[in-house]
PDB file of N, CA and C in Angstrom:
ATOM      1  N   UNK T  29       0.857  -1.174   0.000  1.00  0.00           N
ATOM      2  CA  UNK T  29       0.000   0.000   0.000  1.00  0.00           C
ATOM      3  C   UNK T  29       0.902   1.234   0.000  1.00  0.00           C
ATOM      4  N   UNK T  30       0.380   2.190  -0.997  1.00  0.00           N
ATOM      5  CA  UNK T  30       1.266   3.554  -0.973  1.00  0.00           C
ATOM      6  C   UNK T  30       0.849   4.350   0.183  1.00  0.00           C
ATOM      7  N   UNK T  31       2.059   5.344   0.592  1.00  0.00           N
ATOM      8  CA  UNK T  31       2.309   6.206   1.858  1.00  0.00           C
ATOM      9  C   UNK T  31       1.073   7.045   1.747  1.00  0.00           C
ATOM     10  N   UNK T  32       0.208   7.429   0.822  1.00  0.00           N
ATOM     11  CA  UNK T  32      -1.006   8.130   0.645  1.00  0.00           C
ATOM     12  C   UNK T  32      -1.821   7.200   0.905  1.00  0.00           C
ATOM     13  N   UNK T  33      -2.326   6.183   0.812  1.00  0.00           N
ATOM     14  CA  UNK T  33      -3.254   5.062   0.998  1.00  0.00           C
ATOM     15  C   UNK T  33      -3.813   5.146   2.515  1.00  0.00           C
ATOM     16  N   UNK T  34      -2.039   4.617   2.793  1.00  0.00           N
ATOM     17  CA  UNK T  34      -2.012   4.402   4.121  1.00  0.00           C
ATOM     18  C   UNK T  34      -2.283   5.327   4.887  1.00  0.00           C
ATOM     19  N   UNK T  35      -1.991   6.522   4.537  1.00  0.00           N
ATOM     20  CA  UNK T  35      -2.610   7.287   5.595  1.00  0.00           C
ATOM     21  C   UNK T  35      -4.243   7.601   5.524  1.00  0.00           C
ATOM     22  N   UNK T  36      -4.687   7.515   4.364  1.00  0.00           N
ATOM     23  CA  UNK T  36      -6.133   7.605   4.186  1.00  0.00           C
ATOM     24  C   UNK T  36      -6.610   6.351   5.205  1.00  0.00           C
ATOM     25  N   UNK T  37      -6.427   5.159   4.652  1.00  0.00           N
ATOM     26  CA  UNK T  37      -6.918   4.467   5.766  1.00  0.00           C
ATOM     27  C   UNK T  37      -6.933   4.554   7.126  1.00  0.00           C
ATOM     28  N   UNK T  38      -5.308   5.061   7.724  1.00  0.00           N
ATOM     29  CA  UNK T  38      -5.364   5.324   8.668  1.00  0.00           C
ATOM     30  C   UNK T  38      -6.579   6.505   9.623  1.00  0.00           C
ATOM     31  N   UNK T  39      -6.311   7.438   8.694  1.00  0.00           N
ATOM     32  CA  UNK T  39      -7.521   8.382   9.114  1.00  0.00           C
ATOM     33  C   UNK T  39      -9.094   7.769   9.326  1.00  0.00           C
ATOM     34  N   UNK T  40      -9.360   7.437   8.404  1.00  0.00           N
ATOM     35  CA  UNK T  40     -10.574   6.389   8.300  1.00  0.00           C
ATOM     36  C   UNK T  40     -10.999   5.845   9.762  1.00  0.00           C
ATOM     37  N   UNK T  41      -9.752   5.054   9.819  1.00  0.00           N
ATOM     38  CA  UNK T  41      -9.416   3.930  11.149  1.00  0.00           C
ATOM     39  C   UNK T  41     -10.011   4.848  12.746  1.00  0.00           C
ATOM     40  N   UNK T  42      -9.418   6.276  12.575  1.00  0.00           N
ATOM     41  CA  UNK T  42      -9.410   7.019  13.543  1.00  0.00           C
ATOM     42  C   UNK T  42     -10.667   7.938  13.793  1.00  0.00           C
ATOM     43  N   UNK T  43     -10.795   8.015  12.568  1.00  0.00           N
ATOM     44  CA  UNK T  43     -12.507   8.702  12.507  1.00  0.00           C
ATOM     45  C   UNK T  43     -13.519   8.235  13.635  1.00  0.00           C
ATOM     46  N   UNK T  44     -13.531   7.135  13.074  1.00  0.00           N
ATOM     47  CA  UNK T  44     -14.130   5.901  14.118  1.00  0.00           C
ATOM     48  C   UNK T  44     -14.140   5.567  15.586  1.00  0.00           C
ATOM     49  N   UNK T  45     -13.072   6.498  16.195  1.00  0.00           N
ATOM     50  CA  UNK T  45     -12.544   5.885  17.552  1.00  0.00           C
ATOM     51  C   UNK T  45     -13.419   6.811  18.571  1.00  0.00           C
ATOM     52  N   UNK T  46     -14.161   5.885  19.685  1.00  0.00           N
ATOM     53  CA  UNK T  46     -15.349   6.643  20.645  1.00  0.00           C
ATOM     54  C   UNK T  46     -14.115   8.163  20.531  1.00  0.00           C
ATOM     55  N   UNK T  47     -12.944   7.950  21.461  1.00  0.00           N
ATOM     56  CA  UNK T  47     -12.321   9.187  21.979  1.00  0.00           C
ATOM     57  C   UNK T  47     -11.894  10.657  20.989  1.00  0.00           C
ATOM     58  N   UNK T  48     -12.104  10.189  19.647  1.00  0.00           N
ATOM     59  CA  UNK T  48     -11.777  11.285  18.711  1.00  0.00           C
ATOM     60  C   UNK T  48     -12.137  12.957  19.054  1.00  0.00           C
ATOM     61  N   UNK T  49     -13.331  12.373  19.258  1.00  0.00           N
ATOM     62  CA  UNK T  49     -14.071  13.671  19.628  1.00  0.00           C
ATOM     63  C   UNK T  49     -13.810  14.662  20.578  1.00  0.00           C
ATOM     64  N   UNK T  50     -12.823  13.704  21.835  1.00  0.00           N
ATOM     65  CA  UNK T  50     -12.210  14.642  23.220  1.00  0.00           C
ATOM     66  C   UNK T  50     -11.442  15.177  22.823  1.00  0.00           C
ATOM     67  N   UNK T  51     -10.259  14.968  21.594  1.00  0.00           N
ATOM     68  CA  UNK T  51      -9.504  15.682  21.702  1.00  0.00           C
ATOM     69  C   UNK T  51      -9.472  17.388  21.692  1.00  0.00           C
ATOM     70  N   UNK T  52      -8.897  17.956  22.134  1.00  0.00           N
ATOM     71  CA  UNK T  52      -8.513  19.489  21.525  1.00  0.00           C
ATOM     72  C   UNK T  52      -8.880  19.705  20.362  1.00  0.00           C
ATOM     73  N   UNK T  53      -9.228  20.673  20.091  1.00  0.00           N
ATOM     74  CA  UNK T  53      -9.237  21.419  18.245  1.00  0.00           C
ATOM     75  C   UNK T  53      -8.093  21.377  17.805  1.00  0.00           C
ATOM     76  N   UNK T  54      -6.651  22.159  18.851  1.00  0.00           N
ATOM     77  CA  UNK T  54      -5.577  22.772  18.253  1.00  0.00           C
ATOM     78  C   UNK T  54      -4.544  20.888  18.097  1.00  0.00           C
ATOM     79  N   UNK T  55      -4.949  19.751  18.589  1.00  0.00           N
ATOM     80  CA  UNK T  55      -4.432  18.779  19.055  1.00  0.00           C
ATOM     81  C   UNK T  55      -4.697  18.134  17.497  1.00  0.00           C
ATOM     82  N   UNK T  56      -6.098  18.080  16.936  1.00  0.00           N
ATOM     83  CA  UNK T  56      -6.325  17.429  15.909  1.00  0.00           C
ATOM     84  C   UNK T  56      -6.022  17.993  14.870  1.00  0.00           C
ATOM     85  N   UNK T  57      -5.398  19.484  14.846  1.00  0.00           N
ATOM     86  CA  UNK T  57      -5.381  20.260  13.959  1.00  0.00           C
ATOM     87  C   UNK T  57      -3.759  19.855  13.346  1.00  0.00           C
ATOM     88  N   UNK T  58      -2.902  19.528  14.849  1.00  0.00           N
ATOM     89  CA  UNK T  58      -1.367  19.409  15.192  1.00  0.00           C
ATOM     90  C   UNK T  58      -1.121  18.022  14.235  1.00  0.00           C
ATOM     91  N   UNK T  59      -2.404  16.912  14.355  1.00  0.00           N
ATOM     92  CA  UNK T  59      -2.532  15.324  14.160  1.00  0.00           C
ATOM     93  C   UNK T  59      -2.263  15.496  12.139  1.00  0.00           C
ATOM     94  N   UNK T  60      -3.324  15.917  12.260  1.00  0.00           N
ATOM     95  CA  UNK T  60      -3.743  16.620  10.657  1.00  0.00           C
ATOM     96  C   UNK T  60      -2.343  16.831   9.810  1.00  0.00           C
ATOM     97  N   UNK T  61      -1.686  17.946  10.644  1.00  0.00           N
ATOM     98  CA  UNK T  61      -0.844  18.565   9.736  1.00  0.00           C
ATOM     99  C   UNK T  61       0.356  17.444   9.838  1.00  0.00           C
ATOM    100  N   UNK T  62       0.575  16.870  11.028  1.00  0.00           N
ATOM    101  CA  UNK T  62       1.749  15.870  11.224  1.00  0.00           C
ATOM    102  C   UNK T  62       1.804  14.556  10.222  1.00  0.00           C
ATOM    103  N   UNK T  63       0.118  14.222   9.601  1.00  0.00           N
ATOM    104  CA  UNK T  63       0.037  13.418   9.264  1.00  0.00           C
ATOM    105  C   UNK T  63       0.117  13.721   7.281  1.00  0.00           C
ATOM    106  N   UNK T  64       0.098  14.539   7.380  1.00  0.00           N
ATOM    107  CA  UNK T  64       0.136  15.607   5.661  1.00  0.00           C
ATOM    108  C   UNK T  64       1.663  15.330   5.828  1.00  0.00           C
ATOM    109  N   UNK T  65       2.229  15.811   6.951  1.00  0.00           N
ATOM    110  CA  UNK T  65       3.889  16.071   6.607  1.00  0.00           C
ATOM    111  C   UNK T  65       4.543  14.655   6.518  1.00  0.00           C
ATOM    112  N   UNK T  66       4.225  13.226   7.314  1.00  0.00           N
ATOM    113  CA  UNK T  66       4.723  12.310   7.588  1.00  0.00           C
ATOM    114  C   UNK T  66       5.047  12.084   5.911  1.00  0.00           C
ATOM    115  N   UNK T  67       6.421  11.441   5.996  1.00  0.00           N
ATOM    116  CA  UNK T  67       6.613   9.874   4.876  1.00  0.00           C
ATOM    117  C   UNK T  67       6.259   9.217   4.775  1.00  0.00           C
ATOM    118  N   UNK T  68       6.248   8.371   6.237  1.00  0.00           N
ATOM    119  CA  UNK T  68       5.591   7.374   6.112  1.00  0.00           C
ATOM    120  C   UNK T  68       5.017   7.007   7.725  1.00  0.00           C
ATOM    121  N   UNK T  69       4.643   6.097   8.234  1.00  0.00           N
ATOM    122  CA  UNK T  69       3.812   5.846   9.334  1.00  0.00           C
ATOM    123  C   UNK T  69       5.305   5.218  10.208  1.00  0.00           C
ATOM    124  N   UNK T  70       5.130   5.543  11.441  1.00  0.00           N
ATOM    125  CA  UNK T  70       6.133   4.534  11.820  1.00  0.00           C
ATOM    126  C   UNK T  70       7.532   5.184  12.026  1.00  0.00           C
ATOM    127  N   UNK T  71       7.575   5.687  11.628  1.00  0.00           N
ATOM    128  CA  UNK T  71       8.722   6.593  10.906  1.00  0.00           C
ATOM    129  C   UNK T  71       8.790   7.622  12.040  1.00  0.00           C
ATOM    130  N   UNK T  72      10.008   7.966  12.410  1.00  0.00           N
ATOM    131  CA  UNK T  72      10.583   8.973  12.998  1.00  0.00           C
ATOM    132  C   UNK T  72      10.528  10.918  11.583  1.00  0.00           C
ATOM    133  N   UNK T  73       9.868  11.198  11.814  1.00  0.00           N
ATOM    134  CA  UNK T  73      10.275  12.655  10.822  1.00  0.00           C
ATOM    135  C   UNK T  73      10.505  14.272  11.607  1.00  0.00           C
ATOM    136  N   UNK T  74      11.250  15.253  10.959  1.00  0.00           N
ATOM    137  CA  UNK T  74      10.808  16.144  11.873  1.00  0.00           C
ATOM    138  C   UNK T  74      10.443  17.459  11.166  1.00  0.00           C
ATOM    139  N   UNK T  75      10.025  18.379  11.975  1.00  0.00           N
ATOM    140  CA  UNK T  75       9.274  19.505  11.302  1.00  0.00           C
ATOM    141  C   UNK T  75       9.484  20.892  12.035  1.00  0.00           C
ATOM    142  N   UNK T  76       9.335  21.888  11.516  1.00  0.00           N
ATOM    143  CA  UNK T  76      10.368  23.230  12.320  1.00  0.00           C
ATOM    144  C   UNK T  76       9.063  23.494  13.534  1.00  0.00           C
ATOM    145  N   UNK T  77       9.253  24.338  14.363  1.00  0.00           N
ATOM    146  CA  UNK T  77       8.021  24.967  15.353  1.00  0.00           C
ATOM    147  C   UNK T  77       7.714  25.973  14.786  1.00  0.00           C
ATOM    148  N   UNK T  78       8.077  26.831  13.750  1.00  0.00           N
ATOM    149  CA  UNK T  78       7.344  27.694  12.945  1.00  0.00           C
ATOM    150  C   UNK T  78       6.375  26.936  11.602  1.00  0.00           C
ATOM    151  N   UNK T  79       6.564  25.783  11.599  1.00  0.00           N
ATOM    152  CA  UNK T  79       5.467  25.737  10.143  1.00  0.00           C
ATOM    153  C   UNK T  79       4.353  24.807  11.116  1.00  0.00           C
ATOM    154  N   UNK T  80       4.309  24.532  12.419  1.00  0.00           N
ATOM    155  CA  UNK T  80       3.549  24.112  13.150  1.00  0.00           C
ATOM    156  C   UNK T  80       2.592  25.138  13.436  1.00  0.00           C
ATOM    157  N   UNK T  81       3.476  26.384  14.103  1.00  0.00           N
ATOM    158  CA  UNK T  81       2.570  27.856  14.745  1.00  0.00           C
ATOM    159  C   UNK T  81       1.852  28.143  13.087  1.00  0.00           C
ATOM    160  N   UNK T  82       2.373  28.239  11.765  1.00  0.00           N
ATOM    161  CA  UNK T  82       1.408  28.647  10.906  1.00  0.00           C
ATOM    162  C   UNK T  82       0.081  27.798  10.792  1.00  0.00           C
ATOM    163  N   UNK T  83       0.638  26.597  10.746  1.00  0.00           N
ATOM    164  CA  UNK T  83      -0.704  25.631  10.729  1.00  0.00           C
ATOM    165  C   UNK T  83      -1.537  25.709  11.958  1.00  0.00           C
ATOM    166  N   UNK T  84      -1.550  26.208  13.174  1.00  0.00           N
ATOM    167  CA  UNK T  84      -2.480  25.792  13.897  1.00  0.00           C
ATOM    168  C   UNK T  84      -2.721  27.671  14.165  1.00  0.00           C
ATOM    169  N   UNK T  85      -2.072  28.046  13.294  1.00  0.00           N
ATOM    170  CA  UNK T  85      -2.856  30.091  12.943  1.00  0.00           C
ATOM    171  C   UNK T  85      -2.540  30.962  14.097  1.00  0.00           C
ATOM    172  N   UNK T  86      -1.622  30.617  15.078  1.00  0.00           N
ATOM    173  CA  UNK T  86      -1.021  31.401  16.406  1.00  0.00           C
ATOM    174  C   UNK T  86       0.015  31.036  16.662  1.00  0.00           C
ATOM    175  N   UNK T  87       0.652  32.220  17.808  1.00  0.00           N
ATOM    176  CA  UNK T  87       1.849  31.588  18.147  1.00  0.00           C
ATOM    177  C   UNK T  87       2.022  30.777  19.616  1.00  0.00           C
ATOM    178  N   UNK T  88       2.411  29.500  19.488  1.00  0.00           N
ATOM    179  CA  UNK T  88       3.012  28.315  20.566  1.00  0.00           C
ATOM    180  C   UNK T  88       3.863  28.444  20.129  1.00  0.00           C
ATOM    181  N   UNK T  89       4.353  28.272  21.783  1.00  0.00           N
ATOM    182  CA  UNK T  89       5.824  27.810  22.032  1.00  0.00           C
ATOM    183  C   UNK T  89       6.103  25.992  22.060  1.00  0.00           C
ATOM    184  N   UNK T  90       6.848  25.551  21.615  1.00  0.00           N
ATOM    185  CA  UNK T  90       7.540  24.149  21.711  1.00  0.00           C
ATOM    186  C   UNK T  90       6.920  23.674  22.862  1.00  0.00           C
ATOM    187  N   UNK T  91       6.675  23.955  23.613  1.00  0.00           N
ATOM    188  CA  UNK T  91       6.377  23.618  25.512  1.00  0.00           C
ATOM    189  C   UNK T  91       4.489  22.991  25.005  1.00  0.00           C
ATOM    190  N   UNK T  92       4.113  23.929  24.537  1.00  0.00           N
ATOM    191  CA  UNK T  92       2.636  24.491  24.151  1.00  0.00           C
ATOM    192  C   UNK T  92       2.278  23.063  22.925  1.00  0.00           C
ATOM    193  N   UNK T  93       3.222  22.970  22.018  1.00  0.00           N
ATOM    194  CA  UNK T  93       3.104  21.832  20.938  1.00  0.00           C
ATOM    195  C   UNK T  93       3.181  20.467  21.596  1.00  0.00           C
ATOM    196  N   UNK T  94       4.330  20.624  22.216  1.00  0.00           N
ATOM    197  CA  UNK T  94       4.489  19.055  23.139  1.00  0.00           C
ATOM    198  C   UNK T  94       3.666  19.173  23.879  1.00  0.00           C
ATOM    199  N   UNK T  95       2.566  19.834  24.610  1.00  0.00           N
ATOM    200  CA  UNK T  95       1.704  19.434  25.726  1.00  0.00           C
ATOM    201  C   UNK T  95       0.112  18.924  24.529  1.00  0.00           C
ATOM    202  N   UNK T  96       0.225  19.615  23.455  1.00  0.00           N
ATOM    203  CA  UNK T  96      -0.751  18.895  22.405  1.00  0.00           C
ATOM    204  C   UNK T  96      -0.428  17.472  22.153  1.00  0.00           C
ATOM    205  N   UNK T  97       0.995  17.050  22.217  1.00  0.00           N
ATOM    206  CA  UNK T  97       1.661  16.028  21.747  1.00  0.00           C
ATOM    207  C   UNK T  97       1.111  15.115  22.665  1.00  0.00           C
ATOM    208  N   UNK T  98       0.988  15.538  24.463  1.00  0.00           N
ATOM    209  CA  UNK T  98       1.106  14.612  24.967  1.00  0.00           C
ATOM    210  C   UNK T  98      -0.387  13.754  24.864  1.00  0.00           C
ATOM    211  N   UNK T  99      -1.615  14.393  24.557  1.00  0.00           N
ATOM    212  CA  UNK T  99      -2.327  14.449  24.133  1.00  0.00           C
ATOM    213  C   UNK T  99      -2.340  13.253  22.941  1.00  0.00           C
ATOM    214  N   UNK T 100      -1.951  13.276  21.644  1.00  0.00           N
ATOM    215  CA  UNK T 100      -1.962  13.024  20.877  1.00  0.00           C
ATOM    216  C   UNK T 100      -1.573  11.224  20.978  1.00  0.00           C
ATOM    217  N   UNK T 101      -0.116  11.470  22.313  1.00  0.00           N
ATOM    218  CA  UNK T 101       0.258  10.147  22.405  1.00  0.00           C
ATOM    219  C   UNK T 101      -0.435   9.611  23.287  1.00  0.00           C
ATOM    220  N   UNK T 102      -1.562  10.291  24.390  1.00  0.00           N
ATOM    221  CA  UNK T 102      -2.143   9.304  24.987  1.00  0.00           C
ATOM    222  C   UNK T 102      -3.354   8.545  24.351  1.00  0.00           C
ATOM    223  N   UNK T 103      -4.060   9.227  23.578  1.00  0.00           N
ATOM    224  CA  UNK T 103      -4.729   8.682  22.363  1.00  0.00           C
ATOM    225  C   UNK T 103      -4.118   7.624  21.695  1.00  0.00           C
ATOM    226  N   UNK T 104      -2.606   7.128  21.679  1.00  0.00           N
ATOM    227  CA  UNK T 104      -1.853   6.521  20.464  1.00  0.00           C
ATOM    228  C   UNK T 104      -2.029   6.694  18.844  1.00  0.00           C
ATOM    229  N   UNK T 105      -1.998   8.328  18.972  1.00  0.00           N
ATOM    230  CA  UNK T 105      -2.337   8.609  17.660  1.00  0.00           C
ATOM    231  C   UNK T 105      -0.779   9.143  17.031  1.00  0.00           C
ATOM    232  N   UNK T 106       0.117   9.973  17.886  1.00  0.00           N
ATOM    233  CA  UNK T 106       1.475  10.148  17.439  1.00  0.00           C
ATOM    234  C   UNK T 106       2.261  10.522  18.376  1.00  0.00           C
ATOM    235  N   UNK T 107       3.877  10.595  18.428  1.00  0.00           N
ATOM    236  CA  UNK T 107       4.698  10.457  19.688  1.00  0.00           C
ATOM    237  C   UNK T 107       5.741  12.096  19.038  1.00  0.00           C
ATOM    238  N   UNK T 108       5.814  12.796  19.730  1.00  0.00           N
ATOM    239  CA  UNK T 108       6.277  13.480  19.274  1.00  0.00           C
ATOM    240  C   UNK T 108       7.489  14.442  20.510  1.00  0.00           C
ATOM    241  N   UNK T 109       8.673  14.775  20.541  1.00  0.00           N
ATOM    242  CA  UNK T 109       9.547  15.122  21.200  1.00  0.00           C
ATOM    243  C   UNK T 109      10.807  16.607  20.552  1.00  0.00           C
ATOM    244  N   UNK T 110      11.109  17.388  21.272  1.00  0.00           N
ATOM    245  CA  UNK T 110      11.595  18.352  20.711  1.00  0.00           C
ATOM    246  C   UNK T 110      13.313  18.143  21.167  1.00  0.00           C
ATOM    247  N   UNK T 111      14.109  18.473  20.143  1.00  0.00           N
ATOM    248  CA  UNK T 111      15.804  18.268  20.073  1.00  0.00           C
ATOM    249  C   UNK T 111      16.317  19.871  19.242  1.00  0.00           C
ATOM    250  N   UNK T 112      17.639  19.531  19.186  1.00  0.00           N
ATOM    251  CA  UNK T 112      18.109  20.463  18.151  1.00  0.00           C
ATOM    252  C   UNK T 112      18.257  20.481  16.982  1.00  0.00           C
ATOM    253  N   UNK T 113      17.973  21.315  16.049  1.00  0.00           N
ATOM    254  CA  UNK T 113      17.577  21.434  15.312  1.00  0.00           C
ATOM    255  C   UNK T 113      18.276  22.496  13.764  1.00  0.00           C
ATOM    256  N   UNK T 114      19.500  22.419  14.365  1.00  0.00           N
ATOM    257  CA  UNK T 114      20.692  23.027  13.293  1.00  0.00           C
ATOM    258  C   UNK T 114      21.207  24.195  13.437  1.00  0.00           C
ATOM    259  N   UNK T 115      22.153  24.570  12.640  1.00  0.00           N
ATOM    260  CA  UNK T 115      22.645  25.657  12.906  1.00  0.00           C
ATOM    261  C   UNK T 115      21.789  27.115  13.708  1.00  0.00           C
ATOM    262  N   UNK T 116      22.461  27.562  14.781  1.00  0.00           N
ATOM    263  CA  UNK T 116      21.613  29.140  14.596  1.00  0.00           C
ATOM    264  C   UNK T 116      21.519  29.861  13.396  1.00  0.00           C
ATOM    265  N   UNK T 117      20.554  30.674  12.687  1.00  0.00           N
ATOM    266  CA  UNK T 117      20.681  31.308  11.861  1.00  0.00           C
ATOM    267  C   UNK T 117      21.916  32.808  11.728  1.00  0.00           C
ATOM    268  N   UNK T 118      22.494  33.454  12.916  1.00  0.00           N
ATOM    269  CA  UNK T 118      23.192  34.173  13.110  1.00  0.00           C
ATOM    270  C   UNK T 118      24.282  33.191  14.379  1.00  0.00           C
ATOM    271  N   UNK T 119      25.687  34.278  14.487  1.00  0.00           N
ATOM    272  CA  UNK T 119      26.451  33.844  14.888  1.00  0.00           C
ATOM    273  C   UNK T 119      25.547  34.372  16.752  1.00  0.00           C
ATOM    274  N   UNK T 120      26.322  33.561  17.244  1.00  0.00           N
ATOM    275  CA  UNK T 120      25.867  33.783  18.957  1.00  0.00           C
ATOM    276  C   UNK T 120      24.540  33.937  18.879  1.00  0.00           C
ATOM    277  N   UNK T 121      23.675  33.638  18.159  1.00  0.00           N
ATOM    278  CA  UNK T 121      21.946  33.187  18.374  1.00  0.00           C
ATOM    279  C   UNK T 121      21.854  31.601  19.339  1.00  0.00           C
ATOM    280  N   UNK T 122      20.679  31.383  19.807  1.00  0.00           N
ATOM    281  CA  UNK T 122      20.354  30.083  20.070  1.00  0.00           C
ATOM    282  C   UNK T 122      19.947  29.024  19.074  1.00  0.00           C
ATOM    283  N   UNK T 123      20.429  27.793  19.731  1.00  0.00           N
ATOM    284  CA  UNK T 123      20.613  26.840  18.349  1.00  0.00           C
ATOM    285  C   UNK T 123      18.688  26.601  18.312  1.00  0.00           C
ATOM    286  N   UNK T 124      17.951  26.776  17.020  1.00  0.00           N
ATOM    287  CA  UNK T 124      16.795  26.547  16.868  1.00  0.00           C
ATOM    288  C   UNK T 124      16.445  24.924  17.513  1.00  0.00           C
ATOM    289  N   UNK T 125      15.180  25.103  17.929  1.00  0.00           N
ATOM    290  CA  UNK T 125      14.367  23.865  18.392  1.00  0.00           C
ATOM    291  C   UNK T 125      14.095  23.120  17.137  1.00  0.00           C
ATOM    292  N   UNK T 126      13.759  22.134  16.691  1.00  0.00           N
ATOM    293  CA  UNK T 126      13.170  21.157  15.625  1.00  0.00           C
ATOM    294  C   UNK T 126      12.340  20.128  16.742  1.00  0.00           C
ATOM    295  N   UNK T 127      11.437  19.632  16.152  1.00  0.00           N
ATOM    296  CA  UNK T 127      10.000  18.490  16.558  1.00  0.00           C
ATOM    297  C   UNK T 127      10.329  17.287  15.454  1.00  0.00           C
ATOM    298  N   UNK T 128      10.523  16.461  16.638  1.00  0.00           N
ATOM    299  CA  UNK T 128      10.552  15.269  15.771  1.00  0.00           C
ATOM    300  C   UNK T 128       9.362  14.561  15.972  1.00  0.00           C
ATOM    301  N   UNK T 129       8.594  13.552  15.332  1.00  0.00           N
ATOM    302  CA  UNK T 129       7.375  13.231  15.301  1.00  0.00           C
ATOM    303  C   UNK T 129       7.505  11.455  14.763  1.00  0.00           C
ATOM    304  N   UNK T 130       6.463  10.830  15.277  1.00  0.00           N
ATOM    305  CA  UNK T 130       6.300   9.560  14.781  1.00  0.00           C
ATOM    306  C   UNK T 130       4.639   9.473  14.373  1.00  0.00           C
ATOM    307  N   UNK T 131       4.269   8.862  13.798  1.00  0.00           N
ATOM    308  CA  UNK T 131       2.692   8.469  13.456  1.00  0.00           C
ATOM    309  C   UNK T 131       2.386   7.136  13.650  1.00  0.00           C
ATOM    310  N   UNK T 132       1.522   6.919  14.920  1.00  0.00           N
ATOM    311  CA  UNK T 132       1.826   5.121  15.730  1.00  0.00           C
ATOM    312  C   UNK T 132       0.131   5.055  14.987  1.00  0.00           C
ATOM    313  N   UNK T 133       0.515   3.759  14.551  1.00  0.00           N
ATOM    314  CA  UNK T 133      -0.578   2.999  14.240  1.00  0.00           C
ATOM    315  C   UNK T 133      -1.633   2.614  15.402  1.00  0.00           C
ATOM    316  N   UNK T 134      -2.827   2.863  15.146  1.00  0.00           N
ATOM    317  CA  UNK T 134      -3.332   2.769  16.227  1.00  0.00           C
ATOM    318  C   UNK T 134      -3.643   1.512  16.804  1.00  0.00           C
ATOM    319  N   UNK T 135      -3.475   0.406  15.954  1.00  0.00           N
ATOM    320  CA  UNK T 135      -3.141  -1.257  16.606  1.00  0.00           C
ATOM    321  C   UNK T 135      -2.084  -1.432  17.154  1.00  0.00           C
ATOM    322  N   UNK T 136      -1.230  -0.944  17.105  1.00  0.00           N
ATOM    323  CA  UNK T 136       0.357  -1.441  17.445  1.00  0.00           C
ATOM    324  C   UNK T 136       0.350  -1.039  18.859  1.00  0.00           C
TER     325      UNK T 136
END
């Protein structure tokens, strides 16, 4: 099955689940976009904290995304953790945050 398939189904799969409905707005919104960005399921990927704050239309802080996250993973919908994330853009800046993300199958 192709990486588009699979996630259609997957969604499908999740539609379905009594708890969907508890989640957060900004949590399913976080699920959504994580799941547009993924490769593939399973998969470790990561994504900046600015194309997160555009997608969910405000500004969070990293602190603010991972507490959606934690959310997300108690559902077993995705696991998600913040590291570094590359060069500072200027010299003596702080080294940027990056979000790394997984998309857990919800059988597994």
């Amino acid at each position: 099955m192709g990486a588009a398939r699979e996630k259609v189904a997957l969604l499908r799969r999740i539609c379905n689940r009594p708890g969907i409905a508890h989640l957060p707005l900004d949590a399913l919104k976080l699920y959504l976009l994580l799941l547009a960005d993924a490769g593939g399921i399973g998969t470790e990927q990561a994504i900046e904290v600015q194309t997160v704050q555009r997608a969910l239309g405000r500004k969070i802080g990293a602190a603010g995304i991972l507490d959606l996250g934690k959310a997300l993973e108690g559902d077993r919908l995705a696991a998600i953790r913040a590291g570094p994330g590359g060069r500072p853009a200027r010299r003596g800046a702080r080294q940027p945050l990056r979000l790394y993300y997984r998309i857990l199958r919800p059988d597994a």
